[in-house]
Structure formats: structure tokens, C-alpha cells
Short mmCIF file of C-alpha atoms and ligand atoms in Angstrom, two decimals:
data_model
loop_
_atom_site.label_atom_id
_atom_site.label_comp_id
_atom_site.label_asym_id
_atom_site.label_seq_id
_atom_site.Cartn_x
_atom_site.Cartn_y
_atom_site.Cartn_z
CA MET A 1 18.82 -25.60 40.72
CA PRO A 2 19.12 -26.97 36.96
CA THR A 3 22.07 -25.52 35.06
CA SER A 4 19.71 -23.66 32.68
CA ILE A 5 18.10 -21.66 35.39
CA LYS A 6 21.57 -20.60 36.82
CA THR A 7 22.74 -19.65 33.31
CA ARG A 8 19.44 -17.58 32.78
CA ARG A 9 19.73 -15.87 36.24
CA SER A 10 23.38 -14.61 35.52
CA PHE A 11 22.26 -13.69 31.98
CA LEU A 12 19.46 -11.57 33.32
CA LEU A 13 21.74 -10.14 35.86
CA SER A 14 24.11 -8.91 33.29
CA ALA A 15 21.09 -7.45 31.39
CA ALA A 16 19.82 -5.71 34.33
CA VAL A 17 22.68 -3.83 35.37
CA ALA A 18 23.19 -2.32 31.83
CA GLY A 19 22.53 1.37 31.85
CA ALA A 20 24.27 2.54 28.67
CA THR A 21 22.06 3.25 25.69
CA ALA A 22 24.67 3.55 23.03
CA SER A 23 25.10 0.02 21.69
CA THR A 24 28.66 -1.16 21.06
CA ALA A 25 28.93 -4.87 22.37
CA TRP A 26 28.11 -6.29 19.09
CA ARG A 27 31.14 -4.26 17.54
CA LYS A 28 33.42 -6.30 19.49
CA THR A 29 35.33 -9.44 17.99
CA PHE A 30 33.30 -12.49 19.20
CA ALA A 31 33.77 -16.04 18.15
CA ALA A 32 30.96 -18.12 17.07
CA PRO A 33 31.47 -21.93 17.68
CA ASP A 34 30.86 -22.66 13.96
CA PRO A 35 31.91 -19.97 11.63
CA ASP A 36 29.32 -20.64 9.01
CA ALA A 37 26.39 -21.96 11.30
CA TYR A 38 23.93 -19.34 10.40
CA PHE A 39 22.98 -16.96 7.74
CA ALA A 40 20.83 -14.03 7.94
CA GLY A 41 19.09 -11.32 5.94
CA ALA A 42 16.29 -8.78 6.39
CA ALA A 43 14.12 -6.37 4.57
CA GLU A 44 11.02 -4.20 4.84
CA ARG A 45 8.21 -2.49 2.79
CA GLU A 46 5.87 0.18 3.53
CA ILE A 47 2.09 -0.92 3.88
CA THR A 48 0.41 2.19 4.88
CA PRO A 49 -3.22 2.25 3.88
CA PRO A 50 -4.17 5.12 1.62
CA GLU A 51 -6.08 8.14 2.96
CA GLY A 52 -9.79 7.39 3.16
CA MET A 53 -9.34 3.87 4.19
CA GLU A 54 -10.80 3.84 7.54
CA ILE A 55 -8.52 3.10 10.64
CA THR A 56 -9.44 0.24 12.94
CA HIS A 57 -9.56 -0.37 16.03
CA PHE A 58 -11.73 1.82 17.09
CA ILE A 59 -13.07 2.39 13.47
CA ARG A 60 -12.57 5.76 12.47
CA GLU A 61 -11.82 8.12 9.49
CA ASN A 62 -8.32 8.33 7.95
CA ILE A 63 -7.11 11.76 6.89
CA GLY A 64 -3.37 11.01 6.79
CA VAL A 65 -0.33 9.54 8.32
CA HIS A 66 1.51 10.23 11.38
CA ASP A 67 3.99 7.61 10.94
CA PRO A 68 4.10 4.77 8.19
CA LEU A 69 3.33 1.17 8.66
CA TYR A 70 5.59 -1.47 7.58
CA VAL A 71 6.07 -5.28 6.99
CA ARG A 72 9.35 -6.81 7.82
CA ALA A 73 10.99 -9.91 7.19
CA LEU A 74 13.86 -11.66 8.84
CA VAL A 75 15.30 -14.73 7.29
CA ILE A 76 17.50 -17.20 9.17
CA ARG A 77 19.14 -20.21 7.42
CA ASP A 78 21.23 -22.77 9.05
CA SER A 79 24.14 -24.78 7.70
CA SER A 80 21.98 -27.57 6.38
CA GLY A 81 20.08 -24.89 4.33
CA LYS A 82 16.95 -25.15 6.50
CA GLN A 83 15.35 -21.58 6.50
CA ILE A 84 12.65 -19.61 8.39
CA ALA A 85 11.06 -16.42 7.62
CA LEU A 86 9.73 -14.26 10.57
CA VAL A 87 7.38 -11.71 9.06
CA SER A 88 6.16 -8.91 11.30
CA ALA A 89 3.64 -6.31 10.24
CA ASP A 90 2.32 -3.23 11.64
CA ALA A 91 -1.31 -4.36 11.63
CA LEU A 92 -4.13 -4.97 14.20
CA GLY A 93 -4.19 -8.56 13.32
CA ALA A 94 -4.93 -11.48 10.97
CA GLY A 95 -7.20 -14.50 11.20
CA PHE A 96 -6.25 -18.13 10.34
CA ALA A 97 -7.39 -17.97 6.76
CA THR A 98 -5.23 -14.90 6.05
CA CYS A 99 -2.08 -16.36 7.88
CA ASP A 100 -2.65 -19.80 6.25
CA GLU A 101 -2.68 -18.10 2.90
CA ILE A 102 0.38 -15.73 3.56
CA ARG A 103 2.44 -18.78 4.95
CA ASP A 104 1.55 -20.99 2.13
CA ARG A 105 2.26 -18.72 -0.45
CA VAL A 106 5.67 -17.33 1.08
CA LYS A 107 6.84 -20.96 1.46
CA GLU A 108 6.04 -21.70 -2.12
CA LYS A 109 7.26 -18.50 -3.80
CA CYS A 110 10.33 -18.00 -1.40
CA GLY A 111 11.32 -21.70 -0.75
CA MET A 112 10.89 -21.16 3.00
CA ASP A 113 10.73 -24.22 5.23
CA GLU A 114 8.77 -22.28 7.69
CA VAL A 115 6.98 -18.77 7.89
CA TRP A 116 5.46 -17.07 10.77
CA PHE A 117 3.34 -13.97 10.27
CA SER A 118 2.98 -11.71 13.33
CA CYS A 119 1.11 -8.52 13.78
CA SER A 120 2.17 -5.63 16.10
CA HIS A 121 -1.48 -5.12 17.16
CA THR A 122 -1.38 -1.47 16.52
CA HIS A 123 -4.80 0.08 16.91
CA SER A 124 -4.24 2.76 14.50
CA GLY A 125 -3.62 0.79 11.25
CA ARG A 126 -5.56 -2.16 9.74
CA TRP A 127 -6.67 -5.79 10.02
CA VAL A 128 -5.05 -7.91 7.26
CA LEU A 129 -7.77 -9.98 5.43
CA SER A 130 -7.69 -13.03 3.21
CA THR A 131 -7.66 -12.73 -0.53
CA PRO A 132 -11.26 -13.49 -1.99
CA ARG A 133 -11.34 -16.68 -4.11
CA SER A 134 -14.17 -17.51 -6.54
CA ASP A 135 -13.96 -21.07 -5.27
CA ARG A 136 -14.53 -20.20 -1.81
CA GLU A 137 -17.93 -19.27 -0.09
CA TYR A 138 -17.67 -16.39 2.21
CA THR A 139 -18.89 -18.33 5.21
CA GLU A 140 -19.70 -16.93 8.58
CA GLU A 141 -16.54 -18.51 9.85
CA LEU A 142 -14.39 -16.80 7.16
CA GLN A 143 -16.31 -13.38 8.29
CA TRP A 144 -15.37 -13.79 11.76
CA ASP A 145 -11.93 -14.59 10.67
CA ASP A 146 -11.61 -11.59 8.45
CA GLY A 147 -13.52 -9.46 11.07
CA THR A 148 -16.02 -8.16 8.44
CA HIS A 149 -19.55 -9.05 7.07
CA VAL A 150 -18.86 -7.38 3.79
CA PRO A 151 -16.81 -9.56 1.42
CA LEU A 152 -13.66 -7.72 0.44
CA ILE A 153 -14.49 -8.14 -3.31
CA GLU A 154 -17.13 -5.42 -2.83
CA ARG A 155 -14.77 -2.90 -1.68
CA PRO A 156 -12.34 -2.29 -4.45
CA ALA A 157 -10.02 0.12 -2.64
CA GLU A 158 -9.53 -2.11 0.21
CA LEU A 159 -9.08 -5.16 -1.81
CA ALA A 160 -6.21 -3.28 -3.61
CA TRP A 161 -4.41 -2.45 -0.68
CA ASN A 162 -5.03 -5.92 0.86
CA THR A 163 -3.67 -7.47 -2.24
CA SER A 164 -0.62 -5.27 -2.25
CA VAL A 165 0.10 -6.21 1.38
CA HIS A 166 0.08 -9.86 0.42
CA GLN A 167 2.41 -9.17 -2.56
CA LYS A 168 4.73 -7.15 -0.36
CA ILE A 169 5.10 -9.80 2.28
CA VAL A 170 6.30 -12.26 -0.51
CA ASP A 171 8.62 -9.53 -1.81
CA VAL A 172 10.14 -8.71 1.45
CA VAL A 173 10.87 -12.18 2.16
CA ARG A 174 12.54 -12.66 -1.16
CA GLU A 175 14.62 -9.67 -0.69
CA ALA A 176 15.70 -10.87 2.65
CA THR A 177 16.58 -14.25 1.37
CA GLN A 178 18.59 -12.64 -1.43
CA SER A 179 20.53 -10.68 1.22
CA LEU A 180 21.43 -13.64 3.30
CA GLN A 181 24.95 -13.58 4.72
CA PRO A 182 27.03 -15.49 7.23
CA ALA A 183 25.90 -14.08 10.58
CA VAL A 184 26.32 -14.54 14.31
CA LEU A 185 23.10 -14.67 16.19
CA ARG A 186 22.82 -13.05 19.73
CA THR A 187 19.95 -12.78 22.15
CA GLY A 188 19.69 -10.28 25.03
CA ARG A 189 17.13 -8.84 27.54
CA ALA A 190 16.81 -5.62 29.47
CA PRO A 191 14.26 -4.16 31.93
CA VAL A 192 11.44 -1.86 30.67
CA LYS A 193 7.82 -1.14 31.23
CA VAL A 194 5.58 0.45 28.64
CA GLY A 195 2.32 -0.71 30.06
CA ILE A 196 0.23 -1.54 33.07
CA ASN A 197 -1.99 -4.45 33.81
CA ARG A 198 -5.51 -3.47 32.77
CA ARG A 199 -7.60 -5.79 34.74
CA VAL A 200 -9.21 -4.34 37.85
CA THR A 201 -11.42 -6.50 40.05
CA ARG A 202 -13.95 -4.56 42.07
CA PRO A 203 -14.84 -5.63 45.71
CA ASP A 204 -17.85 -7.15 44.26
CA GLY A 205 -15.89 -9.48 42.11
CA PHE A 206 -16.53 -7.89 38.77
CA THR A 207 -13.44 -7.33 36.45
CA HIS A 208 -13.30 -4.24 34.46
CA MET A 209 -10.64 -2.43 32.39
CA GLY A 210 -8.57 0.15 34.36
CA TRP A 211 -5.11 0.39 35.86
CA ASN A 212 -4.03 -2.41 38.12
CA ARG A 213 -0.55 -1.34 39.06
CA GLN A 214 0.22 -4.47 41.16
CA GLY A 215 -1.04 -6.71 38.22
CA LEU A 216 1.19 -8.96 36.46
CA ILE A 217 3.10 -7.77 33.39
CA VAL A 218 6.23 -8.53 31.41
CA PRO A 219 8.68 -5.88 32.53
CA TRP A 220 11.28 -6.57 29.90
CA VAL A 221 12.42 -6.41 26.34
CA SER A 222 14.12 -9.45 24.71
CA THR A 223 16.06 -9.34 21.57
CA LEU A 224 17.25 -11.62 18.85
CA SER A 225 19.81 -9.99 16.55
CA ALA A 226 21.88 -11.15 13.65
CA HIS A 227 25.35 -9.83 13.13
CA SER A 228 27.35 -9.97 9.85
CA LYS A 229 30.41 -12.25 10.21
CA GLU A 230 32.13 -10.08 7.73
CA THR A 231 31.51 -6.40 9.00
CA GLN A 232 30.16 -7.46 12.55
CA GLN A 233 27.42 -4.94 11.86
CA PRO A 234 23.92 -5.86 12.98
CA ILE A 235 21.79 -7.20 10.11
CA PHE A 236 18.55 -7.15 12.07
CA ILE A 237 17.33 -6.66 15.43
CA LEU A 238 14.00 -8.39 16.50
CA PHE A 239 12.58 -7.23 19.77
CA GLU A 240 9.47 -8.13 21.62
CA HIS A 241 7.58 -6.34 24.63
CA ALA A 242 4.05 -6.99 25.87
CA ALA A 243 1.58 -4.06 25.67
CA HIS A 244 -1.40 -3.25 23.60
CA PRO A 245 -0.30 -0.26 21.33
CA VAL A 246 -3.24 1.95 22.50
CA THR A 247 -1.21 5.24 23.43
CA VAL A 248 -2.28 6.97 20.19
CA PRO A 249 -5.83 8.42 21.01
CA HIS A 250 -8.79 6.72 19.35
CA THR A 251 -9.76 10.34 18.25
CA SER A 252 -6.73 10.66 16.11
CA ARG A 253 -7.53 10.16 12.31
CA LEU A 254 -3.90 9.68 11.44
CA VAL A 255 -2.48 6.17 10.75
CA SER A 256 0.22 5.25 13.23
CA ALA A 257 2.23 2.02 14.29
CA ASP A 258 1.97 3.50 17.86
CA PHE A 259 4.71 3.04 20.30
CA PRO A 260 6.24 -0.08 18.36
CA GLY A 261 6.74 2.13 15.41
CA ALA A 262 8.51 4.84 17.53
CA ALA A 263 10.66 2.05 19.11
CA VAL A 264 11.74 0.80 15.78
CA ALA A 265 12.60 4.43 14.71
CA LYS A 266 14.61 4.89 17.69
CA LEU A 267 16.67 1.74 16.76
CA ARG A 268 17.08 2.77 13.26
CA LYS A 269 18.60 6.09 14.25
CA SER A 270 21.09 4.33 16.62
CA LEU A 271 21.99 1.60 14.37
CA PRO A 272 23.71 1.39 10.99
CA THR A 273 21.19 2.35 8.36
CA ASP A 274 20.79 -0.98 6.84
CA CYS A 275 19.91 -2.72 10.09
CA ILE A 276 16.18 -3.75 10.16
CA ALA A 277 14.41 -3.36 13.38
CA ALA A 278 11.27 -5.39 13.75
CA PHE A 279 8.81 -5.70 16.64
CA GLY A 280 7.00 -8.72 18.00
CA GLN A 281 3.85 -8.23 20.34
CA GLY A 282 4.13 -10.33 23.74
CA CYS A 283 1.43 -11.55 25.91
CA SER A 284 -0.23 -8.47 26.40
CA ALA A 285 -4.07 -9.63 26.54
CA ASN A 286 -4.06 -7.90 30.02
CA ILE A 287 -1.70 -5.01 29.52
CA ASN A 288 -2.32 -1.58 28.08
CA SER A 289 0.37 0.83 27.01
CA PHE A 290 0.55 3.98 29.29
CA PRO A 291 -0.65 6.61 29.09
CA LEU A 292 -3.90 5.12 27.39
CA ARG A 293 -5.13 7.06 24.28
CA THR A 294 -3.49 10.32 24.81
CA THR A 295 -1.29 11.73 22.14
CA HIS A 296 0.98 10.66 19.24
CA GLU A 297 3.81 12.47 21.36
CA ASP A 298 3.06 10.00 24.35
CA ALA A 299 3.25 6.97 21.94
CA ASP A 300 6.55 8.30 20.59
CA ALA A 301 8.02 8.82 24.09
CA ALA A 302 7.05 5.15 25.12
CA GLY A 303 8.53 3.92 21.82
CA ILE A 304 11.78 5.83 22.45
CA LYS A 305 12.00 4.35 25.96
CA LEU A 306 11.37 0.69 24.52
CA GLY A 307 14.02 1.28 21.84
CA GLU A 308 16.56 2.49 24.28
CA ALA A 309 15.95 -0.65 26.51
CA ALA A 310 16.38 -2.90 23.28
CA LEU A 311 19.63 -1.17 22.68
CA VAL A 312 20.81 -1.98 26.20
CA ALA A 313 19.61 -5.70 25.64
CA LEU A 314 21.55 -5.71 22.43
CA ASP A 315 24.54 -4.21 24.31
CA LYS A 316 24.52 -7.10 26.64
CA SER A 317 23.53 -9.92 24.40
CA ASN A 318 25.03 -13.35 24.29
CA VAL A 319 26.01 -15.22 21.32
CA ILE A 320 23.70 -18.10 20.24
CA THR A 321 25.64 -21.41 19.87
CA GLY A 322 24.77 -24.43 17.79
CA ASP A 323 24.39 -24.80 14.05
CA SER A 324 20.97 -25.70 13.41
CA ILE A 325 17.54 -24.13 13.45
CA ARG A 326 14.86 -26.18 15.11
CA PHE A 327 11.22 -25.31 14.65
CA HIS A 328 8.05 -27.15 15.47
CA THR A 329 4.23 -26.68 15.59
CA ILE A 330 1.88 -28.53 17.94
CA PRO A 331 -1.68 -28.32 16.55
CA THR A 332 -4.01 -27.83 19.57
CA ILE A 333 -7.64 -27.36 19.98
CA LEU A 334 -9.09 -25.51 23.05
CA PRO A 335 -12.47 -26.41 24.16
CA THR A 336 -15.07 -23.66 24.74
CA MET A 337 -16.86 -22.96 27.92
CA PRO A 338 -20.19 -24.83 28.47
CA LEU A 339 -23.07 -23.20 26.87
CA PRO A 340 -25.18 -21.07 29.05
CA SER A 341 -28.35 -22.50 30.72
CA GLU A 342 -31.67 -22.63 28.87
CA LYS A 343 -33.12 -20.17 31.47
CA LEU A 344 -30.56 -17.75 31.03
CA ILE A 345 -30.89 -17.79 27.12
CA GLU A 346 -34.54 -17.28 27.68
CA ALA A 347 -34.32 -14.15 29.86
CA GLN A 348 -31.71 -12.79 27.51
CA LEU A 349 -33.91 -13.34 24.26
CA ILE A 350 -36.07 -10.86 26.03
CA ALA A 351 -33.57 -8.49 27.43
CA GLN A 352 -31.35 -8.17 24.30
CA LYS A 353 -34.49 -7.77 21.76
CA ASP A 354 -33.07 -4.39 20.50
CA HIS A 355 -29.55 -6.16 19.75
CA PRO A 356 -29.91 -7.97 16.51
CA ASP A 357 -26.16 -9.09 16.83
CA ARG A 358 -26.74 -10.43 20.38
CA ILE A 359 -30.07 -12.13 19.38
CA ARG A 360 -28.10 -13.93 16.55
CA GLN A 361 -25.70 -15.36 18.98
CA LEU A 362 -28.43 -16.35 21.39
CA LYS A 363 -30.26 -18.20 18.67
CA LYS A 364 -27.13 -20.06 17.75
CA ILE A 365 -26.72 -21.14 21.34
CA THR A 366 -30.35 -22.25 21.32
CA ALA A 367 -29.62 -24.47 18.24
CA TYR A 368 -26.44 -25.91 19.62
CA ARG A 369 -28.39 -26.74 22.94
CA ALA A 370 -31.31 -28.25 20.96
CA THR A 371 -29.03 -30.81 19.20
CA GLY A 372 -26.82 -31.44 22.35
CA GLN A 373 -23.58 -30.07 20.72
CA VAL A 374 -20.89 -28.47 22.63
CA PRO A 375 -19.88 -25.02 21.16
CA PRO A 376 -17.13 -24.82 18.63
CA ALA A 377 -13.62 -25.25 19.88
CA ARG A 378 -10.76 -22.99 18.95
CA ARG A 379 -7.75 -23.84 16.79
CA LEU A 380 -4.60 -22.83 18.56
CA ASP A 381 -1.31 -24.02 16.89
CA ALA A 382 1.70 -23.49 19.35
CA HIS A 383 4.80 -22.71 17.17
CA GLY A 384 8.33 -22.90 18.54
CA LEU A 385 11.76 -21.64 16.95
CA MET A 386 14.74 -23.00 19.01
CA LEU A 387 18.22 -21.71 18.40
CA GLY A 388 21.19 -23.44 20.46
CA LYS A 389 20.54 -23.74 24.06
CA GLU A 390 20.31 -20.03 24.54
CA PHE A 391 17.24 -18.95 22.75
CA CYS A 392 13.54 -20.08 22.09
CA LEU A 393 10.86 -17.97 20.44
CA ILE A 394 7.08 -19.25 21.16
CA GLY A 395 4.54 -17.99 18.58
CA LEU A 396 0.87 -18.27 19.54
CA PRO A 397 -2.30 -17.17 17.67
CA TYR A 398 -4.73 -15.01 19.72
CA GLU A 399 -3.98 -12.78 22.44
CA HIS A 400 -2.64 -14.20 25.67
CA PHE A 401 -2.28 -12.93 29.14
CA SER A 402 1.03 -12.01 30.71
CA HIS A 403 0.84 -15.11 32.77
CA THR A 404 1.60 -17.17 29.70
CA GLU A 405 4.75 -15.30 28.88
CA ARG A 406 5.93 -15.40 32.44
CA TRP A 407 5.39 -19.17 32.42
CA ILE A 408 7.30 -19.71 29.25
CA ASP A 409 10.17 -17.85 30.78
CA ARG A 410 10.30 -19.86 34.03
CA ALA A 411 9.51 -23.33 32.26
CA ALA A 412 11.74 -23.13 28.95
CA PRO A 413 15.00 -24.96 29.08
CA PHE A 414 16.61 -22.05 27.44
CA ALA A 415 18.82 -19.06 28.68
CA ASN A 416 16.45 -16.50 26.87
CA THR A 417 13.00 -16.63 25.62
CA MET A 418 10.50 -14.58 23.71
CA ALA A 419 6.77 -14.90 23.20
CA PHE A 420 4.83 -13.57 20.15
CA THR A 421 1.12 -13.44 20.19
CA LEU A 422 -1.20 -12.47 17.24
CA THR A 423 0.95 -15.00 15.18
CA ASN A 424 -0.25 -17.20 12.45
CA GLY A 425 -3.85 -16.51 13.14
CA GLY A 426 -6.42 -16.06 15.91
CA ARG A 427 -9.01 -13.51 16.65
CA GLY A 428 -9.51 -12.17 20.22
CA TYR A 429 -8.49 -13.43 23.65
CA ILE A 430 -7.37 -16.61 25.42
CA GLY A 431 -8.01 -15.92 29.26
CA SER A 432 -5.83 -17.23 32.03
CA ASP A 433 -7.57 -20.20 34.00
CA ALA A 434 -8.02 -17.79 36.74
CA GLY A 435 -9.82 -15.29 34.65
CA LEU A 436 -11.88 -17.82 32.92
CA ALA A 437 -12.89 -19.24 36.25
CA MET A 438 -14.54 -15.99 37.04
CA GLY A 439 -17.37 -16.74 34.70
CA PRO A 440 -19.30 -13.58 33.79
CA ASN A 441 -17.28 -11.58 36.19
CA GLY A 442 -14.15 -12.29 34.03
CA GLY A 443 -14.15 -9.05 32.24
CA TYR A 444 -13.68 -8.07 28.63
CA GLU A 445 -10.89 -10.75 27.79
CA ALA A 446 -12.34 -13.84 29.76
CA GLY A 447 -15.82 -13.23 30.54
CA CYS A 448 -18.90 -15.24 29.56
CA MET A 449 -22.63 -14.63 29.09
CA PRO A 450 -24.55 -12.75 30.47
CA ASN A 451 -21.70 -10.24 30.22
CA TRP A 452 -22.12 -8.90 26.84
CA SER A 453 -18.94 -6.65 27.19
CA ALA A 454 -17.00 -9.85 27.26
CA HIS A 455 -15.21 -10.02 23.89
CA GLU A 456 -15.56 -13.84 23.40
CA VAL A 457 -19.29 -13.87 23.88
CA MET A 458 -19.31 -12.31 20.38
CA SER A 459 -17.35 -14.83 18.77
CA PRO A 460 -17.83 -17.74 16.35
CA ASN A 461 -17.22 -19.85 19.60
CA LEU A 462 -20.24 -18.37 21.38
CA GLY A 463 -18.09 -17.95 24.62
CA PRO A 464 -14.60 -17.89 25.87
CA PRO A 465 -12.41 -20.87 26.22
CA ALA A 466 -12.99 -23.45 28.84
CA VAL A 467 -11.17 -23.26 32.21
CA GLY A 468 -8.36 -25.76 31.79
CA SER A 469 -7.03 -24.06 28.63
CA GLU A 470 -4.05 -22.55 30.17
CA LYS A 471 -2.76 -26.01 30.93
CA ILE A 472 -3.55 -27.28 27.51
CA ILE A 473 -1.27 -24.41 26.12
CA GLN A 474 1.42 -24.92 28.45
CA SER A 475 1.41 -28.62 27.60
CA ALA A 476 1.69 -27.92 23.81
CA ILE A 477 4.32 -25.39 24.42
CA ALA A 478 6.32 -27.83 26.58
CA ALA A 479 5.87 -30.55 23.71
CA LEU A 480 7.79 -27.96 21.44
CA TRP A 481 10.85 -28.52 23.68
CA SER A 482 11.00 -32.19 24.14
ZN1 ZN B 501 -6.27 -6.61 21.88
#
């Protein structure tokens, strides 16, 4: 058994036996190997969309706020001056154009060497869009990326809110950088379950959305925290769990960060007032929070449970050694599943004649077939932040199955891991190879034509990723560690 695995097992054991909810361990005196190895700072800003600006997803009227939405920045600098900003937003998501824009702007304005932008995936907020530019055509690719067919420039109220979000991201990173102080970094883990696997396969082989209580989930919360060397108080706690934030009912017309917001609120109540708590969404493509779409009170209860688990993880956390930040990106392309047959397309052109969106997709497929082209591939940059030998955070665009996070946890040569999805771009789902191999039976997240409820059929790629994508992603992640 490799040493790293042994270390991880004993680490997990100590986390698993933790029962207390009051966080105290970080108050103890601890010795970092290098007294000035790391610096940390954090800040937050409210980004709640105003009343009247519709909530998505599902799209619905916005008559007010249940709990406000925030963007938060955590900045870590090492002894050489290298620094990274981890920005987390209460948002449904953001495409590549938006994330590229945010990351470039923050690097330039705040002097960051690296910036990650991650979304919590709350289904009671907004999608963050790119800023309109006169020198940029609003192409179909950009429309898919922004999740809208109507240019933002034609919606002044939304443009104003979206612009303010972009500005607040710069502001929040700048403020976090200005508050940098010598810090000890710690990482912890504790068991918790907020969701249940949502992919149920019927006896006839078709997969639909339901409750698969035996299905794979990620039954823990992992934390990365920074503690002031001077006061030993926590500066920030970053926590990650994998579950779609869908406990708030889709009939609610109130903006909410769903259970991640309630978890942050729980942490804020339990920790010093100036400690920033920020949530990262794990590999939750096949996990729904439970209970599904019921009440704001249920979302609060799930968040409190998650927050209490994060406090246990913090209590049992271990010091991260080393003196440098290491981050890498492996640019990766995922091929798309082969196009449907000509016969299937012909039949669908007749069957879907009353669905203009579907007909549009079918005509594109026909054009690709006519010229012998393969469907467009997906960009999927794999990002890694490695700290000492104790901690690794993987950041992935798109939504990924829990299998990916479980694989990262098994394969990573680090004592503890976190995986963020909806990070630095993406739109929709990357199925596991097993899900993709089911073809049309692969369900909402992985199915292909003629399953029109399969999300990726209605995408710029004209279908889900090809079988084999899981291995490509794993290779990219492993390359981050080499
Ligand atoms: Zn989703």
C-alpha cells in the first residue's frame, strides 16, 4: 500500500470519528513547517439580482429574496509571491466566454497568477453572462455559451446587473488581496450526505430521474481553511460537497442560494465574524439534493447539516505543509459521440416537425453528415491546485458524475482532495463512460438521439461526449499531478 494511501486512511478515520459540532481545533497552537510559507485573504460581495429579473432554472418570476446571493474570493499567496484567487459565486453557472473574460480581467486588474471562477449551481439565481462587445459578433456558439438567444445588450436591466457582477468579482479579489496575512493552511473532511443519486435505470434499460438510493454519491464534505498566524483565527473556510442545489421549490419566486447558502450562514454563525465561508460544487451531475423541490425551510435544514459537517472537518483538519502553491491547467478536448444515422435523422425530421428547436438541430446534423464532418468537440480544461503533499483541488468545467470525484479521491497522491465542477466554463453534462455507453437510454445527463430529453442533444455539440471521455479526463487530471 503506498504511503499516501495509508496517510489518507488514517486522516479519514480521524475525520469520521469526529462528532462535535463546535469548532475548536484551529484555536490550538500549531506549528507550520515554514512560518511565512503562505499568506491568505478573503472577501465577499452581494450579487442578488433585483426583483423583477427572472430566476432560472426553471425560469420563473422574481418577486423578492429569501436569502441573498454572494460572490466570494479566497486568495492564497506563497513565499515566492505566486498567488491564486479562487472565486465562488452563488450562480447557476457561466460559460467559457464569461469565465475567460472574468479570469483575464482579474489577472490583469489584481495581479493574480491564476484565477478560478466557480459556480454553486443554485437553481434559484441566475446564469452569469459575458459582457457584450462591439467588436464581437453574437455568434451561435456565444448564444449557447450564454444560454440565451437574445443579446444582453438588448436587456438593459440584466446588462446592468451582469456588469455589476463582473465588477464585484474584481472588487472582491482586490479586497481579499489587500487583506492578505501570514497564514497556516489546513484541510479536513467529514462524512455528510445532502443528496441522493438521481439516475434510475428501469428494467427495460431506460434511465430516468428519480431516487437511486444505492447509486454512487460523494458522502463527505472536504475543507480548505486558512488561519491567521497572528491570531490563529480562521480567515476563510472553503468547503465542497456534491449535490444539485434543488431543494428550493421551482414554484418559489424568491431568490435563494439554496442549501449552500444555508451552509455558509451556519458557518458564519459558528465562526468569527470576519471569517469568509465559501462553497464549491462537487461532481454532482447525478446527485440531487434531498428532499427535491420542497421548501426553503428544507433547504435551510440541509444547509445547516452540511455546515455542521464542515465544522467537524475543520475541527479535525490537518496542517498543510510545504511552502509553495502549484497550479496547472491541462487543455483537453473531448470528442462528441458519432452522429445519428441518416435513417434516424429522416424519421426524426418528420416526427419533430412541430418542434422548431429540434428541427434546427436535425438540420445541423444533416449538414455535418453531408460534408463528412464529425460533430464539434468540447473544450474541457482540467485545472489543479496542489498544496504540499496534503491537498489537491481539481477544477473542471461542465457538470460531472460522482464517479469522477470518487476516482480523483482514489487516484490522487494527496492526503485529501476536493473537486469543483462548473469551474472556468462549461454548459451541461459530461456523462460517465458507462452512462454514455447506454446510448439513447443514457438519460438526461448522458443520453443521445432520439432521446430528446437528453440534455446534450440540445447543445452546440449536437450530442453527448463520446464513450472514452472518462478516460481522457482522468488522463488530464493525472497529468496535473505529474
Ligand atoms: Zn445541473
